[in-house]
mmCIF file of C-alpha atoms and ligand atoms in Angstrom:
data_model
loop_
_atom_site.group_PDB
_atom_site.id
_atom_site.type_symbol
_atom_site.label_atom_id
_atom_site.label_comp_id
_atom_site.label_asym_id
_atom_site.label_seq_id
_atom_site.Cartn_x
_atom_site.Cartn_y
_atom_site.Cartn_z
ATOM 1 C CA MET A 1 -30.285 -8.184 -1.683
ATOM 2 C CA ASP A 2 -28.750 -6.201 -4.562
ATOM 3 C CA ASP A 3 -30.403 -2.993 -3.348
ATOM 4 C CA PHE A 4 -29.255 -3.707 0.188
ATOM 5 C CA ILE A 5 -25.648 -4.109 -0.998
ATOM 6 C CA ALA A 6 -25.793 -0.959 -3.138
ATOM 7 C CA GLY A 7 -27.217 1.039 -0.234
ATOM 8 C CA LEU A 8 -24.749 -0.122 2.420
ATOM 9 C CA PRO A 9 -22.294 2.636 3.351
ATOM 10 C CA LYS A 10 -18.887 1.188 2.473
ATOM 11 C CA ALA A 11 -15.168 1.807 2.840
ATOM 12 C CA GLU A 12 -12.584 0.716 0.270
ATOM 13 C CA LEU A 13 -9.217 -0.239 1.788
ATOM 14 C CA HIS A 14 -7.568 -2.228 -0.992
ATOM 15 C CA LEU A 15 -7.665 -0.500 -4.342
ATOM 16 C CA HIS A 16 -4.791 0.237 -6.715
ATOM 17 C CA ILE A 17 -5.546 3.453 -8.578
ATOM 18 C CA GLU A 18 -3.696 2.108 -11.629
ATOM 19 C CA GLY A 19 -6.064 -0.866 -11.498
ATOM 20 C CA THR A 20 -9.073 1.386 -12.053
ATOM 21 C CA LEU A 21 -7.864 2.412 -15.515
ATOM 22 C CA GLU A 22 -10.781 1.401 -17.747
ATOM 23 C CA PRO A 23 -9.921 0.511 -21.363
ATOM 24 C CA GLU A 24 -11.917 3.528 -22.646
ATOM 25 C CA LEU A 25 -9.855 5.988 -20.582
ATOM 26 C CA LEU A 26 -6.697 4.064 -21.455
ATOM 27 C CA PHE A 27 -7.371 4.662 -25.167
ATOM 28 C CA ASP A 28 -8.254 8.341 -24.560
ATOM 29 C CA LEU A 29 -5.010 8.915 -22.681
ATOM 30 C CA ALA A 30 -2.998 7.003 -25.276
ATOM 31 C CA ARG A 31 -4.399 9.318 -27.966
ATOM 32 C CA ARG A 32 -3.845 12.432 -25.847
ATOM 33 C CA ASN A 33 -0.245 11.469 -25.045
ATOM 34 C CA GLY A 34 0.739 9.839 -28.338
ATOM 35 C CA VAL A 35 1.407 6.453 -26.710
ATOM 36 C CA LYS A 36 1.150 3.362 -28.910
ATOM 37 C CA ILE A 37 -0.997 0.455 -27.660
ATOM 38 C CA LYS A 38 -0.531 -3.185 -28.670
ATOM 39 C CA HIS A 39 -4.271 -3.855 -28.938
ATOM 40 C CA ASP A 40 -6.267 -2.041 -31.581
ATOM 41 C CA SER A 41 -9.604 -1.671 -29.827
ATOM 42 C CA VAL A 42 -11.197 -1.450 -26.395
ATOM 43 C CA GLU A 43 -12.816 -4.841 -27.053
ATOM 44 C CA LYS A 44 -9.538 -6.504 -28.028
ATOM 45 C CA LEU A 45 -7.867 -5.091 -24.936
ATOM 46 C CA ARG A 46 -10.656 -6.414 -22.682
ATOM 47 C CA GLU A 47 -10.292 -9.830 -24.321
ATOM 48 C CA ALA A 48 -6.660 -9.864 -23.203
ATOM 49 C CA TYR A 49 -7.782 -9.682 -19.565
ATOM 50 C CA ALA A 50 -7.672 -13.455 -19.071
ATOM 51 C CA PHE A 51 -5.120 -14.223 -16.393
ATOM 52 C CA GLU A 52 -3.623 -17.431 -15.083
ATOM 53 C CA ASN A 53 -1.803 -16.008 -12.073
ATOM 54 C CA LEU A 54 -0.654 -12.747 -10.467
ATOM 55 C CA GLN A 55 2.318 -12.285 -12.810
ATOM 56 C CA SER A 56 0.283 -12.654 -16.009
ATOM 57 C CA PHE A 57 -1.952 -9.853 -14.708
ATOM 58 C CA LEU A 58 0.926 -7.625 -13.576
ATOM 59 C CA ASP A 59 2.510 -7.759 -17.048
ATOM 60 C CA ILE A 60 -0.650 -6.317 -18.644
ATOM 61 C CA TYR A 61 -1.317 -3.932 -15.761
ATOM 62 C CA TYR A 62 2.126 -2.301 -16.006
ATOM 63 C CA GLU A 63 1.751 -2.055 -19.782
ATOM 64 C CA GLY A 64 -1.584 -0.261 -19.336
ATOM 65 C CA ALA A 65 -0.005 2.247 -16.945
ATOM 66 C CA ASP A 66 2.311 3.431 -19.756
ATOM 67 C CA VAL A 67 -0.383 5.887 -20.894
ATOM 68 C CA LEU A 68 -0.128 7.814 -17.595
ATOM 69 C CA LEU A 69 2.380 10.606 -18.136
ATOM 70 C CA HIS A 70 1.148 13.946 -16.824
ATOM 71 C CA GLU A 71 -0.379 15.435 -13.689
ATOM 72 C CA ALA A 72 -3.724 15.723 -15.484
ATOM 73 C CA ASP A 73 -3.680 12.001 -16.355
ATOM 74 C CA PHE A 74 -3.419 11.041 -12.688
ATOM 75 C CA TYR A 75 -6.171 13.540 -11.867
ATOM 76 C CA ASP A 76 -8.487 12.144 -14.552
ATOM 77 C CA LEU A 77 -7.778 8.544 -13.515
ATOM 78 C CA ALA A 78 -8.482 9.196 -9.844
ATOM 79 C CA MET A 79 -11.556 11.374 -10.483
ATOM 80 C CA ALA A 80 -13.091 8.666 -12.679
ATOM 81 C CA TYR A 81 -12.624 6.208 -9.813
ATOM 82 C CA PHE A 82 -14.040 8.557 -7.170
ATOM 83 C CA ARG A 83 -17.188 9.128 -9.262
ATOM 84 C CA LYS A 84 -17.639 5.369 -9.552
ATOM 85 C CA ALA A 85 -16.922 4.886 -5.829
ATOM 86 C CA SER A 86 -19.460 7.541 -4.916
ATOM 87 C CA SER A 87 -22.090 5.853 -7.105
ATOM 88 C CA GLU A 88 -21.503 2.671 -5.060
ATOM 89 C CA ASN A 89 -21.884 4.465 -1.736
ATOM 90 C CA ILE A 90 -18.220 4.385 -0.748
ATOM 91 C CA LEU A 91 -17.726 7.065 1.898
ATOM 92 C CA HIS A 92 -14.033 6.513 2.578
ATOM 93 C CA ALA A 93 -11.247 5.143 0.369
ATOM 94 C CA GLU A 94 -7.623 4.343 1.188
ATOM 95 C CA VAL A 95 -6.067 4.189 -2.245
ATOM 96 C CA PHE A 96 -2.772 2.595 -3.290
ATOM 97 C CA PHE A 97 -0.514 4.157 -5.889
ATOM 98 C CA ASP A 98 2.692 2.704 -7.340
ATOM 99 C CA PRO A 99 5.121 5.597 -7.925
ATOM 100 C CA GLN A 100 7.903 3.364 -9.269
ATOM 101 C CA THR A 101 5.691 2.246 -12.184
ATOM 102 C CA HIS A 102 5.748 5.859 -13.359
ATOM 103 C CA THR A 103 9.028 7.361 -12.122
ATOM 104 C CA CYS A 104 10.913 4.595 -13.978
ATOM 105 C CA ARG A 105 9.424 6.048 -17.212
ATOM 106 C CA GLY A 106 10.572 9.560 -16.332
ATOM 107 C CA VAL A 107 7.326 10.835 -14.742
ATOM 108 C CA PRO A 108 8.224 13.146 -11.823
ATOM 109 C CA PHE A 109 7.000 11.949 -8.388
ATOM 110 C CA LYS A 110 5.535 15.403 -7.909
ATOM 111 C CA ASP A 111 3.247 15.132 -10.966
ATOM 112 C CA ILE A 112 1.851 11.820 -9.713
ATOM 113 C CA ILE A 113 1.108 12.949 -6.187
ATOM 114 C CA MET A 114 -0.155 16.407 -7.177
ATOM 115 C CA GLY A 115 -2.601 14.980 -9.746
ATOM 116 C CA LEU A 116 -3.865 12.464 -7.199
ATOM 117 C CA THR A 117 -4.126 15.109 -4.486
ATOM 118 C CA ARG A 118 -6.094 17.517 -6.669
ATOM 119 C CA ALA A 119 -8.543 14.662 -7.379
ATOM 120 C CA LYS A 120 -8.780 13.853 -3.666
ATOM 121 C CA GLU A 121 -9.667 17.476 -2.897
ATOM 122 C CA ASP A 122 -12.323 17.595 -5.630
ATOM 123 C CA ALA A 123 -13.724 14.238 -4.491
ATOM 124 C CA LYS A 124 -14.191 15.671 -1.013
ATOM 125 C CA LYS A 125 -15.783 18.879 -2.320
ATOM 126 C CA GLU A 126 -17.956 17.434 -5.092
ATOM 127 C CA LEU A 127 -18.760 13.950 -3.809
ATOM 128 C CA GLY A 128 -18.172 14.112 -0.056
ATOM 129 C CA ILE A 129 -15.771 11.130 -0.149
ATOM 130 C CA SER A 130 -12.811 11.064 2.189
ATOM 131 C CA VAL A 131 -9.601 9.740 0.623
ATOM 132 C CA TYR A 132 -6.185 8.748 1.941
ATOM 133 C CA TYR A 133 -3.256 7.679 -0.239
ATOM 134 C CA ILE A 134 -0.961 4.741 0.482
ATOM 135 C CA MET A 135 2.277 4.619 -1.495
ATOM 136 C CA CYS A 136 3.308 1.079 -2.466
ATOM 137 C CA PHE A 137 6.815 -0.184 -3.100
ATOM 138 C CA LEU A 138 7.074 -2.784 -5.856
ATOM 139 C CA LYS A 139 8.334 -6.085 -4.500
ATOM 140 C CA HIS A 140 9.937 -7.181 -7.770
ATOM 141 C CA LEU A 141 12.331 -4.200 -7.617
ATOM 142 C CA SER A 142 15.266 -3.818 -5.226
ATOM 143 C CA GLU A 143 15.105 -2.425 -1.717
ATOM 144 C CA GLU A 144 17.494 0.348 -2.852
ATOM 145 C CA ASP A 145 14.916 1.427 -5.418
ATOM 146 C CA ALA A 146 12.224 1.418 -2.707
ATOM 147 C CA ILE A 147 14.464 3.537 -0.455
ATOM 148 C CA ALA A 148 15.013 6.068 -3.258
ATOM 149 C CA THR A 149 11.220 6.256 -3.715
ATOM 150 C CA PHE A 150 10.720 6.619 0.039
ATOM 151 C CA GLN A 151 13.155 9.545 0.032
ATOM 152 C CA GLN A 152 11.370 11.225 -2.889
ATOM 153 C CA SER A 153 8.092 10.934 -1.010
ATOM 154 C CA LEU A 154 9.266 12.787 2.091
ATOM 155 C CA GLU A 155 8.675 16.224 0.548
ATOM 156 C CA PHE A 156 5.007 15.200 0.155
ATOM 157 C CA LYS A 157 4.701 13.279 3.395
ATOM 158 C CA ASP A 158 1.593 15.151 4.519
ATOM 159 C CA LEU A 159 -0.248 13.936 1.408
ATOM 160 C CA ILE A 160 0.441 10.255 2.090
ATOM 161 C CA ILE A 161 -0.984 8.304 5.049
ATOM 162 C CA GLY A 162 1.270 5.298 4.743
ATOM 163 C CA VAL A 163 3.176 2.758 2.707
ATOM 164 C CA GLY A 164 2.465 -0.714 1.394
ATOM 165 C CA LEU A 165 4.160 -3.487 -0.562
ATOM 166 C CA ASP A 166 2.661 -4.927 -3.731
ATOM 167 C CA SER A 167 3.568 -6.618 -7.051
ATOM 168 C CA THR A 168 5.200 -10.061 -7.448
ATOM 169 C CA GLU A 169 4.933 -11.938 -4.157
ATOM 170 C CA LEU A 170 6.618 -15.296 -4.807
ATOM 171 C CA GLY A 171 10.387 -14.992 -4.413
ATOM 172 C CA ASN A 172 10.102 -11.554 -2.792
ATOM 173 C CA PRO A 173 9.561 -12.232 0.935
ATOM 174 C CA PRO A 174 8.906 -9.484 3.500
ATOM 175 C CA ALA A 175 12.518 -9.721 4.775
ATOM 176 C CA LYS A 176 13.674 -8.080 1.515
ATOM 177 C CA PHE A 177 12.101 -4.763 2.591
ATOM 178 C CA GLN A 178 12.834 -4.656 6.307
ATOM 179 C CA LYS A 179 15.048 -1.587 6.095
ATOM 180 C CA VAL A 180 12.766 0.648 4.024
ATOM 181 C CA ILE A 181 9.778 -0.337 6.146
ATOM 182 C CA GLN A 182 11.695 0.482 9.318
ATOM 183 C CA MET A 183 12.500 3.905 7.825
ATOM 184 C CA SER A 184 8.814 4.344 6.983
ATOM 185 C CA HIS A 185 7.761 3.598 10.564
ATOM 186 C CA GLU A 186 10.319 6.097 11.836
ATOM 187 C CA VAL A 187 8.826 9.002 9.870
ATOM 188 C CA GLY A 188 5.296 8.116 10.971
ATOM 189 C CA TYR A 189 3.917 6.374 7.899
ATOM 190 C CA ARG A 190 1.272 3.721 8.615
ATOM 191 C CA VAL A 191 2.377 0.349 7.211
ATOM 192 C CA VAL A 192 0.421 -2.347 5.385
ATOM 193 C CA SER A 193 1.543 -5.102 3.030
ATOM 194 C CA HIS A 194 0.222 -7.539 0.476
ATOM 195 C CA ALA A 195 0.954 -11.036 1.806
ATOM 196 C CA GLY A 196 -0.559 -14.496 1.598
ATOM 197 C CA GLU A 197 -2.147 -13.869 -1.802
ATOM 198 C CA GLU A 198 -0.006 -16.373 -3.738
ATOM 199 C CA GLY A 199 2.709 -16.578 -1.097
ATOM 200 C CA PRO A 200 2.699 -19.007 1.868
ATOM 201 C CA PRO A 201 1.447 -18.285 5.413
ATOM 202 C CA GLU A 202 5.098 -17.699 6.466
ATOM 203 C CA TYR A 203 5.053 -14.495 4.393
ATOM 204 C CA VAL A 204 2.080 -13.281 6.420
ATOM 205 C CA ARG A 205 3.849 -14.145 9.666
ATOM 206 C CA ASP A 206 7.006 -12.351 8.488
ATOM 207 C CA ALA A 207 5.005 -9.278 7.457
ATOM 208 C CA LEU A 208 3.725 -9.145 11.053
ATOM 209 C CA ASP A 209 7.018 -9.931 12.795
ATOM 210 C CA LEU A 210 9.586 -8.253 10.552
ATOM 211 C CA LEU A 211 7.585 -5.381 9.075
ATOM 212 C CA LYS A 212 5.117 -4.737 11.925
ATOM 213 C CA VAL A 213 2.258 -4.124 9.502
ATOM 214 C CA GLU A 214 -1.120 -2.925 10.756
ATOM 215 C CA ARG A 215 -3.166 -4.667 8.059
ATOM 216 C CA ILE A 216 -2.570 -7.527 5.646
ATOM 217 C CA ASP A 217 -3.704 -7.085 2.055
ATOM 218 C CA HIS A 218 -5.301 -10.353 0.874
ATOM 219 C CA GLY A 219 -3.844 -12.768 3.437
ATOM 220 C CA ILE A 220 -6.210 -15.567 2.444
ATOM 221 C CA ARG A 221 -3.507 -18.222 2.585
ATOM 222 C CA SER A 222 -3.452 -17.633 6.367
ATOM 223 C CA VAL A 223 -6.283 -20.189 6.526
ATOM 224 C CA GLU A 224 -3.668 -22.897 5.900
ATOM 225 C CA ASP A 225 -2.094 -22.205 9.308
ATOM 226 C CA LYS A 226 -4.370 -22.463 12.360
ATOM 227 C CA ASP A 227 -1.899 -20.794 14.756
ATOM 228 C CA LEU A 228 -1.426 -17.862 12.418
ATOM 229 C CA LEU A 229 -5.171 -17.481 12.016
ATOM 230 C CA GLN A 230 -5.635 -17.388 15.787
ATOM 231 C CA ARG A 231 -2.882 -14.802 16.087
ATOM 232 C CA ILE A 232 -4.388 -12.543 13.404
ATOM 233 C CA ALA A 233 -7.713 -12.694 15.228
ATOM 234 C CA LYS A 234 -6.172 -12.097 18.661
ATOM 235 C CA GLU A 235 -4.029 -9.181 17.514
ATOM 236 C CA LYS A 236 -6.971 -7.763 15.538
ATOM 237 C CA ILE A 237 -5.017 -7.506 12.284
ATOM 238 C CA PRO A 238 -7.581 -6.758 9.581
ATOM 239 C CA LEU A 239 -7.420 -8.527 6.220
ATOM 240 C CA THR A 240 -8.332 -6.538 3.124
ATOM 241 C CA LEU A 241 -9.876 -9.294 1.024
ATOM 242 C CA CYS A 242 -10.558 -9.022 -2.711
ATOM 243 C CA PRO A 243 -12.788 -11.902 -3.865
ATOM 244 C CA LEU A 244 -13.055 -11.137 -7.604
ATOM 245 C CA SER A 245 -9.296 -10.594 -7.759
ATOM 246 C CA ASN A 246 -8.607 -13.998 -6.198
ATOM 247 C CA CYS A 247 -10.907 -15.667 -8.731
ATOM 248 C CA LYS A 248 -9.516 -13.801 -11.736
ATOM 249 C CA LEU A 249 -5.903 -14.531 -10.744
ATOM 250 C CA CYS A 250 -6.698 -18.210 -10.056
ATOM 251 C CA VAL A 251 -5.696 -17.966 -6.388
ATOM 252 C CA ILE A 252 -8.953 -19.857 -5.856
ATOM 253 C CA GLU A 253 -10.706 -22.037 -8.413
ATOM 254 C CA LYS A 254 -14.217 -20.678 -7.898
ATOM 255 C CA MET A 255 -15.963 -18.177 -5.626
ATOM 256 C CA GLU A 256 -17.454 -20.990 -3.542
ATOM 257 C CA ASP A 257 -13.863 -21.684 -2.416
ATOM 258 C CA PHE A 258 -13.292 -18.141 -1.122
ATOM 259 C CA PRO A 259 -12.443 -18.815 2.567
ATOM 260 C CA LEU A 260 -14.492 -15.980 4.065
ATOM 261 C CA LYS A 261 -16.535 -18.199 6.372
ATOM 262 C CA THR A 262 -13.415 -19.881 7.784
ATOM 263 C CA LEU A 263 -11.920 -16.454 8.461
ATOM 264 C CA LEU A 264 -15.089 -15.092 10.069
ATOM 265 C CA GLU A 265 -15.495 -18.219 12.196
ATOM 266 C CA ALA A 266 -11.931 -17.693 13.432
ATOM 267 C CA ASN A 267 -12.950 -14.154 14.431
ATOM 268 C CA VAL A 268 -10.726 -12.414 11.913
ATOM 269 C CA CYS A 269 -11.603 -8.828 10.981
ATOM 270 C CA CYS A 270 -12.455 -9.261 7.271
ATOM 271 C CA THR A 271 -13.060 -6.410 4.847
ATOM 272 C CA ILE A 272 -14.250 -6.619 1.225
ATOM 273 C CA ASN A 273 -12.456 -4.622 -1.455
ATOM 274 C CA SER A 274 -11.930 -4.434 -5.198
ATOM 275 C CA ASP A 275 -8.130 -4.462 -5.819
ATOM 276 C CA ASP A 276 -7.981 -3.720 -9.585
ATOM 277 C CA PRO A 277 -11.631 -3.419 -10.617
ATOM 278 C CA SER A 278 -11.055 -2.490 -14.243
ATOM 279 C CA TYR A 279 -9.139 -5.734 -14.775
ATOM 280 C CA PHE A 280 -11.111 -8.095 -12.518
ATOM 281 C CA GLY A 281 -14.661 -7.521 -13.719
ATOM 282 C CA GLY A 282 -16.204 -5.302 -11.079
ATOM 283 C CA TYR A 283 -16.005 -2.676 -8.370
ATOM 284 C CA ILE A 284 -16.883 -3.070 -4.701
ATOM 285 C CA VAL A 285 -20.600 -3.741 -5.214
ATOM 286 C CA GLU A 286 -19.807 -6.579 -7.644
ATOM 287 C CA ASN A 287 -17.426 -8.062 -5.045
ATOM 288 C CA TYR A 288 -20.128 -7.988 -2.367
ATOM 289 C CA LYS A 289 -22.720 -9.435 -4.757
ATOM 290 C CA SER A 290 -20.482 -12.240 -5.868
ATOM 291 C CA ILE A 291 -19.652 -13.494 -2.368
ATOM 292 C CA THR A 292 -23.241 -13.050 -1.216
ATOM 293 C CA LYS A 293 -24.447 -15.365 -3.959
ATOM 294 C CA SER A 294 -21.672 -17.948 -3.789
ATOM 295 C CA LEU A 295 -21.370 -18.118 -0.004
ATOM 296 C CA ASN A 296 -25.028 -17.509 0.790
ATOM 297 C CA LEU A 297 -24.324 -14.524 3.059
ATOM 298 C CA SER A 298 -26.977 -12.869 5.207
ATOM 299 C CA LYS A 299 -27.676 -9.153 5.581
ATOM 300 C CA GLU A 300 -26.018 -9.360 9.012
ATOM 301 C CA ASP A 301 -22.865 -10.806 7.425
ATOM 302 C CA LEU A 302 -22.806 -7.941 4.912
ATOM 303 C CA GLN A 303 -23.374 -5.340 7.599
ATOM 304 C CA LEU A 304 -20.479 -6.743 9.598
ATOM 305 C CA LEU A 305 -18.151 -6.730 6.573
ATOM 306 C CA ALA A 306 -19.059 -3.141 5.686
ATOM 307 C CA LYS A 307 -18.636 -2.005 9.284
ATOM 308 C CA ASN A 308 -15.252 -3.752 9.467
ATOM 309 C CA GLY A 309 -14.134 -1.648 6.488
ATOM 310 C CA PHE A 310 -14.604 1.562 8.468
ATOM 311 C CA GLN A 311 -13.272 0.026 11.663
ATOM 312 C CA ALA A 312 -10.070 -1.171 9.960
ATOM 313 C CA SER A 313 -9.470 2.170 8.245
ATOM 314 C CA PHE A 314 -6.868 4.740 9.285
ATOM 315 C CA ALA A 315 -9.552 7.390 9.736
ATOM 316 C CA PRO A 316 -9.866 9.095 13.147
ATOM 317 C CA ASP A 317 -12.386 7.586 15.576
ATOM 318 C CA ALA A 318 -14.701 10.592 15.210
ATOM 319 C CA ASP A 319 -15.065 9.874 11.474
ATOM 320 C CA LYS A 320 -15.536 6.152 12.077
ATOM 321 C CA GLN A 321 -18.359 6.846 14.503
ATOM 322 C CA LYS A 322 -20.023 9.115 11.950
ATOM 323 C CA TRP A 323 -19.928 6.404 9.277
ATOM 324 C CA ILE A 324 -20.788 3.279 11.234
HETATM 325 N N1 LIG B 1 -1.178 -8.187 -5.792
HETATM 326 C C1 LIG B 1 0.036 -7.683 -5.889
HETATM 327 N N2 LIG B 1 0.295 -6.568 -6.549
HETATM 328 C C2 LIG B 1 -0.705 -5.915 -7.120
HETATM 329 C C3 LIG B 1 -1.988 -6.393 -7.054
HETATM 330 C C4 LIG B 1 -2.236 -7.588 -6.346
HETATM 331 O O1 LIG B 1 -3.370 -8.105 -6.221
HETATM 332 N N3 LIG B 1 -2.744 -5.516 -7.738
HETATM 333 C C5 LIG B 1 -1.945 -4.531 -8.185
HETATM 334 N N4 LIG B 1 -0.694 -4.780 -7.820
HETATM 335 ZN ZN1 LIG B 2 -3.708 -5.482 -4.336
#
């Protein structure tokens, strides 16, 4: 089964580039940029990756991102991920980046997007991977801040396929970002949002009704609401699920509780993704392996999940047909 999983052609639709920062690269960049780190070794840093909820992770994740300062840092970060993705047979990746995490420390928007774009071009040339970037607004910050970020992005609009919403979910409902998301639709950005990770099913419903999102990132709490589940299936709204993330952030107690079967039985388009692999103990292959073991999945189940990844992507139909 492990070889089958490794060999499956896969798409990655829910991956935060900042969440691929491995401790080794983090220390290299800290040295290169003269940034001080709280932990004094790679091992000590890894030991700190024990989370009790989303917020306890986000605090460490934003601290880690402090080492990213220059265009070359974003290039190196993204290239390291693309090499890993290629080794796991990922053919297409739609990658989140969080500009506000960096612009608030004085990093120019341009340096972030140019570093990422150079990596995307090299990934295509050297590894044959196709990459799109999705810019996320941080939910714990104000909508004004998101609008300012949206405006900064417009100069680079051709380099960005769409926008998303991530960071602290509880207390930051979709309604908070209605205006900036409306503006994003108007300029032609595709729109996705994290919802129903820690937040209630109402947040998923509001992301659909108020923000008109095309995909829901996580969305597992939708299983608590039968009507919502039926609607997601009927409207063919894909969920970008991240099993290891949900375990690590204690959204579920154990992998056996991951509600994949309930979602599949309800006919929901489910995709498997890695979220923040450096922090959650594994990349996409590890996510597939973990659910296969805990939920006793068949090869047919895995084939369907991998196919859904391409189907739910923003790639043109011609590319999808080539991959599936
Ligand atoms: N949820 C919300 N925000 C995030 C996540 C997540 O799983 N990962 C990185 N930012
Ligand atoms: Zn995420």
